[in-house]
Amino acid sequence: MDTQMRNFGLKVFSLVTILMILIQNSSFTVADSSGDEQLETMVEEDENELSYSSRTHGRTDELGAMEDDPWLMVQKKGNQFVVNDQPFYVNGFNTYWLMVFAADQSTRGKVSDLFKQASLVGLTVCRTWAFNDGQWRALQKSPSVYDEEVFKALDFVVSEAKKYKIRLILSLTNNWDAYGGKAQYVKWGKAAGLNLTSDDDFFSDPTLRGYYKAHVKTVLNRVNTLTSITYKDDPTIFAWELMNEPRCTSDPSGNKLQEWIGEMAVYVKSIDPKHLVEIGLEGFYGPSTPNRVQFNPNTYAQQVGTDFVRNHQVLGVDFATVHIYADSWISQTITDAHLQFTKSWMEAHVEDAEKYLRMPVVFAEFGVSTKDSGYNVTFRDTFLSTVYQTILNSTKNGGSGGGSLLWQLFPEGTDYMDDGYAIVLSKYPSTSEIISLQSVRLSKFNSLCSWKCRWGCKKKHALETSLYHDDL
């Protein structure tokens, strides 16, 4: 153990000692919030050192956490995530192509590079594709016919994520044509002689539903060839996502998509009741909440067959998801209006998750494209800070803001895959610092919540939520 780590350990020991003194002196009580203020002050004063330590030692340690802590499932308790009954907030990222890169030995190393770099700034969750339907290097070459070498590549992604203490949200198909998605399922159906007229038949045709269910069953029951752990039993997997950005424009009422979500969420849970399930929605408000459509980025958003509140009230869905693309939805010219929209968009969904859904909400994609008119790194950093601060505002009040996943993180040497949103941490130190600082803040907040719970938190406390114990 080097000197910096030793110093970090002394700081943690000192903080624990101060906490115990505060508790013994009864300043850490419901009747007197001075203990909380002192704790928050100490946390802020310690922030720079913790941030430096997290970058130096390759991971963001929760206060008091041990390297050999058991690797347990993420669960939901009330409107928050928990691991081992302790709060868990998400600071994560998207990198959709990991399985495809892992399928080629010449690019497999990039998967490891990515997880290593992500862990260095404290990122703990990655969202990626567990599908590639009928395309180049396909996982599913045709209905229920799989390429074992590509499946072994997905095994590698899951195994490698565990090594770096990163959990995975695995998406099971795509609304868009990339990597096959619903359009490929419709092609398979037509080849089998089905009378299909629209890609949206994916949601309603019983044969295509059967194709999708078969894929779900195959993936969830997959035994990892590297770890010998069945996917449905692996704590490395944070959650299953039914579909990336589902839309059903042929039915603006939302009924067709609603029925599909209801059937598939329950089906996933019937195979795997242990893991969390989410839909993959962008967050557009629909017919069930006419008083909320004002928050949509445009009028078209309420005509794509999705309905944020109604969709997430389905049995089997554990948490809500929202995407944030002001530069696609409002204007591709960068303005402060993007920041204003982002803040109100997030706050509206956090409020709905608390009042109506009573579940966490994760802002599962957000980013700014370098291709936007007026783009600069300073604006991107400001945008990221806006998202992160809005999350923190919720967590500090025990709200439903469960975390966020930036779109998207790339390692060096993969620029040719960049869609304009890629962030290579080594190239953008200011952006890397913002991401790292959010990881530190959320990690410390997890620890504060844990100690408050352990030492006597009560309902009137500002941090109290349904995950805390009323009887302590």
PDB file of C-alpha atoms in Angstrom, residues 39-284:
ATOM      1  CA  LEU A  39     -21.270  15.884   7.844  1.00  0.00           C
ATOM      2  CA  GLU A  40     -22.039  17.601   4.569  1.00  0.00           C
ATOM      3  CA  THR A  41     -19.387  20.233   5.302  1.00  0.00           C
ATOM      4  CA  MET A  42     -16.789  17.558   5.995  1.00  0.00           C
ATOM      5  CA  VAL A  43     -17.747  15.769   2.803  1.00  0.00           C
ATOM      6  CA  GLU A  44     -17.311  18.919   0.750  1.00  0.00           C
ATOM      7  CA  GLU A  45     -13.936  19.672   2.363  1.00  0.00           C
ATOM      8  CA  ASP A  46     -12.776  16.138   1.656  1.00  0.00           C
ATOM      9  CA  GLU A  47     -13.981  16.101  -1.948  1.00  0.00           C
ATOM     10  CA  ASN A  48     -10.771  17.092  -3.702  1.00  0.00           C
ATOM     11  CA  GLU A  49      -8.701  14.475  -1.909  1.00  0.00           C
ATOM     12  CA  LEU A  50     -11.237  11.740  -2.553  1.00  0.00           C
ATOM     13  CA  SER A  51     -11.432  12.685  -6.209  1.00  0.00           C
ATOM     14  CA  TYR A  52      -7.648  12.503  -6.512  1.00  0.00           C
ATOM     15  CA  SER A  53      -7.529   9.183  -4.721  1.00  0.00           C
ATOM     16  CA  SER A  54     -10.195   7.662  -6.970  1.00  0.00           C
ATOM     17  CA  ARG A  55      -8.266   8.602 -10.082  1.00  0.00           C
ATOM     18  CA  THR A  56      -4.942   7.425  -8.672  1.00  0.00           C
ATOM     19  CA  HIS A  57      -6.040   4.035  -7.462  1.00  0.00           C
ATOM     20  CA  GLY A  58      -8.323   3.035 -10.296  1.00  0.00           C
ATOM     21  CA  ARG A  59     -11.700   2.971  -8.577  1.00  0.00           C
ATOM     22  CA  THR A  60     -13.959   5.102  -6.435  1.00  0.00           C
ATOM     23  CA  ASP A  61     -14.073   3.422  -3.016  1.00  0.00           C
ATOM     24  CA  GLU A  62     -17.157   3.873  -0.909  1.00  0.00           C
ATOM     25  CA  LEU A  63     -16.152   5.008   2.577  1.00  0.00           C
ATOM     26  CA  GLY A  64     -15.515   1.907   4.643  1.00  0.00           C
ATOM     27  CA  ALA A  65     -15.869  -0.430   1.664  1.00  0.00           C
ATOM     28  CA  MET A  66     -13.570  -3.427   1.398  1.00  0.00           C
ATOM     29  CA  GLU A  67     -12.094  -4.845  -1.801  1.00  0.00           C
ATOM     30  CA  ASP A  68     -13.537  -8.261  -0.969  1.00  0.00           C
ATOM     31  CA  ASP A  69     -17.114  -7.042  -0.512  1.00  0.00           C
ATOM     32  CA  PRO A  70     -19.513  -9.652  -1.891  1.00  0.00           C
ATOM     33  CA  TRP A  71     -20.663  -9.030  -5.456  1.00  0.00           C
ATOM     34  CA  LEU A  72     -24.429  -8.918  -4.977  1.00  0.00           C
ATOM     35  CA  MET A  73     -27.444  -8.157  -7.161  1.00  0.00           C
ATOM     36  CA  VAL A  74     -28.673  -4.606  -7.517  1.00  0.00           C
ATOM     37  CA  GLN A  75     -32.246  -4.465  -6.262  1.00  0.00           C
ATOM     38  CA  LYS A  76     -34.959  -1.851  -5.952  1.00  0.00           C
ATOM     39  CA  LYS A  77     -36.366  -0.730  -2.628  1.00  0.00           C
ATOM     40  CA  GLY A  78     -39.056   1.909  -2.870  1.00  0.00           C
ATOM     41  CA  ASN A  79     -37.880   4.628  -5.227  1.00  0.00           C
ATOM     42  CA  GLN A  80     -34.173   3.830  -4.984  1.00  0.00           C
ATOM     43  CA  PHE A  81     -31.634   1.170  -5.920  1.00  0.00           C
ATOM     44  CA  VAL A  82     -29.899  -0.848  -3.222  1.00  0.00           C
ATOM     45  CA  VAL A  83     -27.081  -3.389  -3.020  1.00  0.00           C
ATOM     46  CA  ASN A  84     -26.998  -5.483   0.127  1.00  0.00           C
ATOM     47  CA  ASP A  85     -29.746  -3.190   1.457  1.00  0.00           C
ATOM     48  CA  GLN A  86     -27.506  -0.129   1.068  1.00  0.00           C
ATOM     49  CA  PRO A  87     -28.208   2.692  -1.431  1.00  0.00           C
ATOM     50  CA  PHE A  88     -26.698   2.487  -4.900  1.00  0.00           C
ATOM     51  CA  TYR A  89     -26.637   5.456  -7.273  1.00  0.00           C
ATOM     52  CA  VAL A  90     -25.638   5.090 -10.897  1.00  0.00           C
ATOM     53  CA  ASN A  91     -22.905   7.031 -12.619  1.00  0.00           C
ATOM     54  CA  GLY A  92     -22.411   5.136 -15.842  1.00  0.00           C
ATOM     55  CA  PHE A  93     -22.042   5.126 -19.582  1.00  0.00           C
ATOM     56  CA  ASN A  94     -23.129   3.564 -22.866  1.00  0.00           C
ATOM     57  CA  THR A  95     -20.893   1.670 -25.279  1.00  0.00           C
ATOM     58  CA  TYR A  96     -23.148  -0.396 -27.505  1.00  0.00           C
ATOM     59  CA  TRP A  97     -20.573  -2.268 -29.632  1.00  0.00           C
ATOM     60  CA  LEU A  98     -18.705  -4.248 -26.972  1.00  0.00           C
ATOM     61  CA  MET A  99     -19.896  -7.697 -28.039  1.00  0.00           C
ATOM     62  CA  VAL A 100     -18.943  -7.116 -31.681  1.00  0.00           C
ATOM     63  CA  PHE A 101     -15.469  -5.896 -30.732  1.00  0.00           C
ATOM     64  CA  ALA A 102     -14.993  -8.832 -28.365  1.00  0.00           C
ATOM     65  CA  ALA A 103     -15.815 -11.242 -31.208  1.00  0.00           C
ATOM     66  CA  ASP A 104     -12.577 -10.289 -32.993  1.00  0.00           C
ATOM     67  CA  GLN A 105      -9.251 -10.963 -31.274  1.00  0.00           C
ATOM     68  CA  SER A 106      -7.736  -7.913 -32.954  1.00  0.00           C
ATOM     69  CA  THR A 107     -10.224  -5.582 -31.238  1.00  0.00           C
ATOM     70  CA  ARG A 108     -11.078  -7.546 -28.064  1.00  0.00           C
ATOM     71  CA  GLY A 109      -8.489  -5.585 -26.096  1.00  0.00           C
ATOM     72  CA  LYS A 110     -10.519  -2.416 -26.602  1.00  0.00           C
ATOM     73  CA  VAL A 111     -13.234  -3.872 -24.371  1.00  0.00           C
ATOM     74  CA  SER A 112     -10.748  -4.256 -21.525  1.00  0.00           C
ATOM     75  CA  ASP A 113      -9.322  -0.793 -22.208  1.00  0.00           C
ATOM     76  CA  LEU A 114     -12.753   0.741 -21.981  1.00  0.00           C
ATOM     77  CA  PHE A 115     -13.675  -0.917 -18.682  1.00  0.00           C
ATOM     78  CA  LYS A 116     -10.306   0.012 -17.194  1.00  0.00           C
ATOM     79  CA  GLN A 117     -10.652   3.668 -18.184  1.00  0.00           C
ATOM     80  CA  ALA A 118     -14.235   3.785 -16.949  1.00  0.00           C
ATOM     81  CA  SER A 119     -13.241   2.345 -13.574  1.00  0.00           C
ATOM     82  CA  LEU A 120     -10.475   4.946 -13.244  1.00  0.00           C
ATOM     83  CA  VAL A 121     -13.104   7.705 -13.102  1.00  0.00           C
ATOM     84  CA  GLY A 122     -15.439   5.693 -10.881  1.00  0.00           C
ATOM     85  CA  LEU A 123     -18.076   4.713 -13.444  1.00  0.00           C
ATOM     86  CA  THR A 124     -19.998   1.682 -12.213  1.00  0.00           C
ATOM     87  CA  VAL A 125     -22.635   0.776 -14.832  1.00  0.00           C
ATOM     88  CA  CYS A 126     -22.398   0.212 -18.589  1.00  0.00           C
ATOM     89  CA  ARG A 127     -25.313  -0.179 -20.974  1.00  0.00           C
ATOM     90  CA  THR A 128     -24.593  -2.278 -24.059  1.00  0.00           C
ATOM     91  CA  TRP A 129     -26.281  -4.503 -26.650  1.00  0.00           C
ATOM     92  CA  ALA A 130     -27.014  -8.184 -26.007  1.00  0.00           C
ATOM     93  CA  PHE A 131     -28.321  -8.514 -29.558  1.00  0.00           C
ATOM     94  CA  ASN A 132     -27.160  -8.398 -33.144  1.00  0.00           C
ATOM     95  CA  ASP A 133     -29.916  -9.711 -35.348  1.00  0.00           C
ATOM     96  CA  GLY A 134     -29.054 -11.037 -38.791  1.00  0.00           C
ATOM     97  CA  GLN A 135     -26.338  -8.463 -39.457  1.00  0.00           C
ATOM     98  CA  TRP A 136     -22.581  -8.629 -39.907  1.00  0.00           C
ATOM     99  CA  ARG A 137     -21.072 -10.671 -37.081  1.00  0.00           C
ATOM    100  CA  ALA A 138     -24.611 -11.460 -35.909  1.00  0.00           C
ATOM    101  CA  LEU A 139     -25.332 -13.058 -32.568  1.00  0.00           C
ATOM    102  CA  GLN A 140     -28.715 -14.327 -33.794  1.00  0.00           C
ATOM    103  CA  LYS A 141     -28.245 -15.332 -37.427  1.00  0.00           C
ATOM    104  CA  SER A 142     -31.886 -16.318 -37.848  1.00  0.00           C
ATOM    105  CA  PRO A 143     -34.679 -16.988 -35.356  1.00  0.00           C
ATOM    106  CA  SER A 144     -33.202 -19.138 -32.542  1.00  0.00           C
ATOM    107  CA  VAL A 145     -30.024 -19.820 -34.549  1.00  0.00           C
ATOM    108  CA  TYR A 146     -26.936 -18.378 -32.852  1.00  0.00           C
ATOM    109  CA  ASP A 147     -23.266 -17.909 -33.614  1.00  0.00           C
ATOM    110  CA  GLU A 148     -21.503 -19.524 -30.661  1.00  0.00           C
ATOM    111  CA  GLU A 149     -18.317 -17.496 -31.174  1.00  0.00           C
ATOM    112  CA  VAL A 150     -20.267 -14.255 -30.909  1.00  0.00           C
ATOM    113  CA  PHE A 151     -22.048 -15.563 -27.827  1.00  0.00           C
ATOM    114  CA  LYS A 152     -18.628 -16.307 -26.324  1.00  0.00           C
ATOM    115  CA  ALA A 153     -17.756 -12.685 -27.060  1.00  0.00           C
ATOM    116  CA  LEU A 154     -20.751 -11.575 -24.984  1.00  0.00           C
ATOM    117  CA  ASP A 155     -19.531 -13.952 -22.265  1.00  0.00           C
ATOM    118  CA  PHE A 156     -16.216 -12.111 -22.356  1.00  0.00           C
ATOM    119  CA  VAL A 157     -17.919  -8.716 -22.016  1.00  0.00           C
ATOM    120  CA  VAL A 158     -19.804  -9.877 -18.929  1.00  0.00           C
ATOM    121  CA  SER A 159     -16.725 -11.517 -17.421  1.00  0.00           C
ATOM    122  CA  GLU A 160     -14.504  -8.509 -18.100  1.00  0.00           C
ATOM    123  CA  ALA A 161     -17.029  -6.073 -16.644  1.00  0.00           C
ATOM    124  CA  LYS A 162     -16.959  -8.030 -13.384  1.00  0.00           C
ATOM    125  CA  LYS A 163     -13.151  -7.720 -13.207  1.00  0.00           C
ATOM    126  CA  TYR A 164     -13.482  -3.936 -13.185  1.00  0.00           C
ATOM    127  CA  LYS A 165     -16.508  -3.844 -10.845  1.00  0.00           C
ATOM    128  CA  ILE A 166     -18.775  -2.532 -13.582  1.00  0.00           C
ATOM    129  CA  ARG A 167     -22.355  -3.735 -13.852  1.00  0.00           C
ATOM    130  CA  LEU A 168     -24.191  -4.107 -17.155  1.00  0.00           C
ATOM    131  CA  ILE A 169     -27.587  -3.112 -18.469  1.00  0.00           C
ATOM    132  CA  LEU A 170     -28.136  -5.497 -21.370  1.00  0.00           C
ATOM    133  CA  SER A 171     -30.554  -4.418 -24.098  1.00  0.00           C
ATOM    134  CA  LEU A 172     -32.344  -7.249 -25.899  1.00  0.00           C
ATOM    135  CA  THR A 173     -33.252  -5.675 -29.265  1.00  0.00           C
ATOM    136  CA  ASN A 174     -33.485  -2.370 -31.117  1.00  0.00           C
ATOM    137  CA  ASN A 175     -36.289  -0.162 -32.379  1.00  0.00           C
ATOM    138  CA  TRP A 176     -33.914   1.023 -35.102  1.00  0.00           C
ATOM    139  CA  ASP A 177     -32.361  -0.851 -38.016  1.00  0.00           C
ATOM    140  CA  ALA A 178     -28.840  -0.840 -36.567  1.00  0.00           C
ATOM    141  CA  TYR A 179     -27.850  -4.329 -35.409  1.00  0.00           C
ATOM    142  CA  GLY A 180     -31.056  -5.733 -36.869  1.00  0.00           C
ATOM    143  CA  GLY A 181     -33.790  -4.833 -34.424  1.00  0.00           C
ATOM    144  CA  LYS A 182     -37.502  -4.989 -35.129  1.00  0.00           C
ATOM    145  CA  ALA A 183     -36.978  -4.513 -38.874  1.00  0.00           C
ATOM    146  CA  GLN A 184     -34.925  -7.720 -39.002  1.00  0.00           C
ATOM    147  CA  TYR A 185     -37.605  -9.637 -37.108  1.00  0.00           C
ATOM    148  CA  VAL A 186     -40.137  -8.465 -39.697  1.00  0.00           C
ATOM    149  CA  LYS A 187     -37.813  -9.606 -42.508  1.00  0.00           C
ATOM    150  CA  TRP A 188     -37.584 -13.013 -40.898  1.00  0.00           C
ATOM    151  CA  GLY A 189     -41.353 -13.113 -40.611  1.00  0.00           C
ATOM    152  CA  LYS A 190     -41.862 -12.235 -44.270  1.00  0.00           C
ATOM    153  CA  ALA A 191     -39.338 -14.887 -45.277  1.00  0.00           C
ATOM    154  CA  ALA A 192     -41.447 -17.372 -43.322  1.00  0.00           C
ATOM    155  CA  GLY A 193     -44.542 -16.367 -45.312  1.00  0.00           C
ATOM    156  CA  LEU A 194     -46.202 -14.002 -42.836  1.00  0.00           C
ATOM    157  CA  ASN A 195     -48.372 -11.182 -44.179  1.00  0.00           C
ATOM    158  CA  LEU A 196     -46.635  -8.194 -42.596  1.00  0.00           C
ATOM    159  CA  THR A 197     -47.019  -4.602 -43.746  1.00  0.00           C
ATOM    160  CA  SER A 198     -45.043  -2.543 -41.216  1.00  0.00           C
ATOM    161  CA  ASP A 199     -42.025  -2.839 -38.945  1.00  0.00           C
ATOM    162  CA  ASP A 200     -44.471  -2.103 -36.116  1.00  0.00           C
ATOM    163  CA  ASP A 201     -45.968  -5.556 -36.742  1.00  0.00           C
ATOM    164  CA  PHE A 202     -43.087  -6.646 -34.532  1.00  0.00           C
ATOM    165  CA  PHE A 203     -45.189  -5.573 -31.556  1.00  0.00           C
ATOM    166  CA  SER A 204     -48.416  -7.313 -32.534  1.00  0.00           C
ATOM    167  CA  ASP A 205     -47.736 -10.372 -34.688  1.00  0.00           C
ATOM    168  CA  PRO A 206     -47.775 -13.525 -32.507  1.00  0.00           C
ATOM    169  CA  THR A 207     -45.028 -15.252 -34.500  1.00  0.00           C
ATOM    170  CA  LEU A 208     -42.673 -12.281 -34.174  1.00  0.00           C
ATOM    171  CA  ARG A 209     -43.466 -12.041 -30.484  1.00  0.00           C
ATOM    172  CA  GLY A 210     -42.499 -15.694 -30.279  1.00  0.00           C
ATOM    173  CA  TYR A 211     -39.181 -14.991 -32.036  1.00  0.00           C
ATOM    174  CA  TYR A 212     -38.408 -12.249 -29.507  1.00  0.00           C
ATOM    175  CA  LYS A 213     -39.377 -14.413 -26.533  1.00  0.00           C
ATOM    176  CA  ALA A 214     -37.144 -17.196 -27.783  1.00  0.00           C
ATOM    177  CA  HIS A 215     -34.226 -14.763 -27.919  1.00  0.00           C
ATOM    178  CA  VAL A 216     -34.967 -13.539 -24.401  1.00  0.00           C
ATOM    179  CA  LYS A 217     -35.083 -17.116 -23.111  1.00  0.00           C
ATOM    180  CA  THR A 218     -31.814 -18.011 -24.820  1.00  0.00           C
ATOM    181  CA  VAL A 219     -29.899 -15.011 -23.468  1.00  0.00           C
ATOM    182  CA  LEU A 220     -31.217 -15.206 -19.915  1.00  0.00           C
ATOM    183  CA  ASN A 221     -30.497 -18.935 -19.690  1.00  0.00           C
ATOM    184  CA  ARG A 222     -27.045 -18.627 -21.225  1.00  0.00           C
ATOM    185  CA  VAL A 223     -24.277 -20.191 -19.111  1.00  0.00           C
ATOM    186  CA  ASN A 224     -21.176 -18.021 -19.387  1.00  0.00           C
ATOM    187  CA  THR A 225     -18.353 -20.127 -20.832  1.00  0.00           C
ATOM    188  CA  LEU A 226     -15.746 -18.131 -18.883  1.00  0.00           C
ATOM    189  CA  THR A 227     -17.387 -17.910 -15.469  1.00  0.00           C
ATOM    190  CA  SER A 228     -19.833 -20.865 -15.555  1.00  0.00           C
ATOM    191  CA  ILE A 229     -22.494 -18.508 -14.180  1.00  0.00           C
ATOM    192  CA  THR A 230     -25.902 -18.423 -15.849  1.00  0.00           C
ATOM    193  CA  TYR A 231     -26.751 -14.900 -16.973  1.00  0.00           C
ATOM    194  CA  LYS A 232     -29.985 -14.864 -14.989  1.00  0.00           C
ATOM    195  CA  ASP A 233     -27.964 -15.587 -11.828  1.00  0.00           C
ATOM    196  CA  ASP A 234     -25.078 -13.174 -12.462  1.00  0.00           C
ATOM    197  CA  PRO A 235     -24.937 -10.035 -10.233  1.00  0.00           C
ATOM    198  CA  THR A 236     -22.734  -8.389 -12.878  1.00  0.00           C
ATOM    199  CA  ILE A 237     -25.934  -7.777 -14.817  1.00  0.00           C
ATOM    200  CA  PHE A 238     -27.689  -4.732 -13.383  1.00  0.00           C
ATOM    201  CA  ALA A 239     -30.858  -5.036 -15.464  1.00  0.00           C
ATOM    202  CA  TRP A 240     -32.477  -6.291 -18.644  1.00  0.00           C
ATOM    203  CA  GLU A 241     -33.753  -3.726 -21.143  1.00  0.00           C
ATOM    204  CA  LEU A 242     -36.662  -4.858 -23.306  1.00  0.00           C
ATOM    205  CA  MET A 243     -35.753  -2.703 -26.295  1.00  0.00           C
ATOM    206  CA  ASN A 244     -33.633   0.303 -27.188  1.00  0.00           C
ATOM    207  CA  GLU A 245     -35.969   3.306 -27.654  1.00  0.00           C
ATOM    208  CA  PRO A 246     -39.189   1.484 -28.594  1.00  0.00           C
ATOM    209  CA  ARG A 247     -41.634   3.483 -30.716  1.00  0.00           C
ATOM    210  CA  CYS A 248     -44.846   2.426 -32.450  1.00  0.00           C
ATOM    211  CA  THR A 249     -45.787   5.309 -34.727  1.00  0.00           C
ATOM    212  CA  SER A 250     -48.555   3.293 -36.413  1.00  0.00           C
ATOM    213  CA  ASP A 251     -50.557   3.494 -33.177  1.00  0.00           C
ATOM    214  CA  PRO A 252     -50.286   6.953 -31.536  1.00  0.00           C
ATOM    215  CA  SER A 253     -52.798   5.845 -28.883  1.00  0.00           C
ATOM    216  CA  GLY A 254     -50.016   3.733 -27.414  1.00  0.00           C
ATOM    217  CA  ASN A 255     -52.193   0.663 -26.935  1.00  0.00           C
ATOM    218  CA  LYS A 256     -50.169  -1.627 -29.190  1.00  0.00           C
ATOM    219  CA  LEU A 257     -46.854  -0.860 -27.510  1.00  0.00           C
ATOM    220  CA  GLN A 258     -48.435  -0.950 -24.053  1.00  0.00           C
ATOM    221  CA  GLU A 259     -49.673  -4.493 -24.641  1.00  0.00           C
ATOM    222  CA  TRP A 260     -46.256  -5.606 -25.874  1.00  0.00           C
ATOM    223  CA  ILE A 261     -44.483  -4.105 -22.853  1.00  0.00           C
ATOM    224  CA  GLY A 262     -46.933  -5.792 -20.502  1.00  0.00           C
ATOM    225  CA  GLU A 263     -46.423  -9.191 -22.072  1.00  0.00           C
ATOM    226  CA  MET A 264     -42.638  -9.010 -22.348  1.00  0.00           C
ATOM    227  CA  ALA A 265     -41.907  -7.549 -18.914  1.00  0.00           C
ATOM    228  CA  VAL A 266     -43.826 -10.382 -17.264  1.00  0.00           C
ATOM    229  CA  TYR A 267     -42.165 -12.918 -19.550  1.00  0.00           C
ATOM    230  CA  VAL A 268     -38.661 -11.751 -18.605  1.00  0.00           C
ATOM    231  CA  LYS A 269     -39.596 -11.897 -14.924  1.00  0.00           C
ATOM    232  CA  SER A 270     -41.009 -15.405 -15.356  1.00  0.00           C
ATOM    233  CA  ILE A 271     -37.552 -16.592 -16.417  1.00  0.00           C
ATOM    234  CA  ASP A 272     -35.480 -14.300 -14.226  1.00  0.00           C
ATOM    235  CA  PRO A 273     -37.213 -12.864 -11.151  1.00  0.00           C
ATOM    236  CA  LYS A 274     -33.876 -11.797  -9.624  1.00  0.00           C
ATOM    237  CA  HIS A 275     -32.800  -9.052 -11.990  1.00  0.00           C
ATOM    238  CA  LEU A 276     -34.348  -5.645 -12.551  1.00  0.00           C
ATOM    239  CA  VAL A 277     -36.239  -4.939 -15.785  1.00  0.00           C
ATOM    240  CA  GLU A 278     -36.643  -1.669 -17.662  1.00  0.00           C
ATOM    241  CA  ILE A 279     -38.261  -0.816 -20.977  1.00  0.00           C
ATOM    242  CA  GLY A 280     -35.682   1.385 -22.738  1.00  0.00           C
ATOM    243  CA  LEU A 281     -37.966   4.390 -23.304  1.00  0.00           C
ATOM    244  CA  GLU A 282     -36.913   7.897 -24.294  1.00  0.00           C
ATOM    245  CA  GLY A 283     -39.402   9.420 -21.858  1.00  0.00           C
ATOM    246  CA  PHE A 284     -41.970  11.094 -24.106  1.00  0.00           C
TER     247      PHE A 284
END
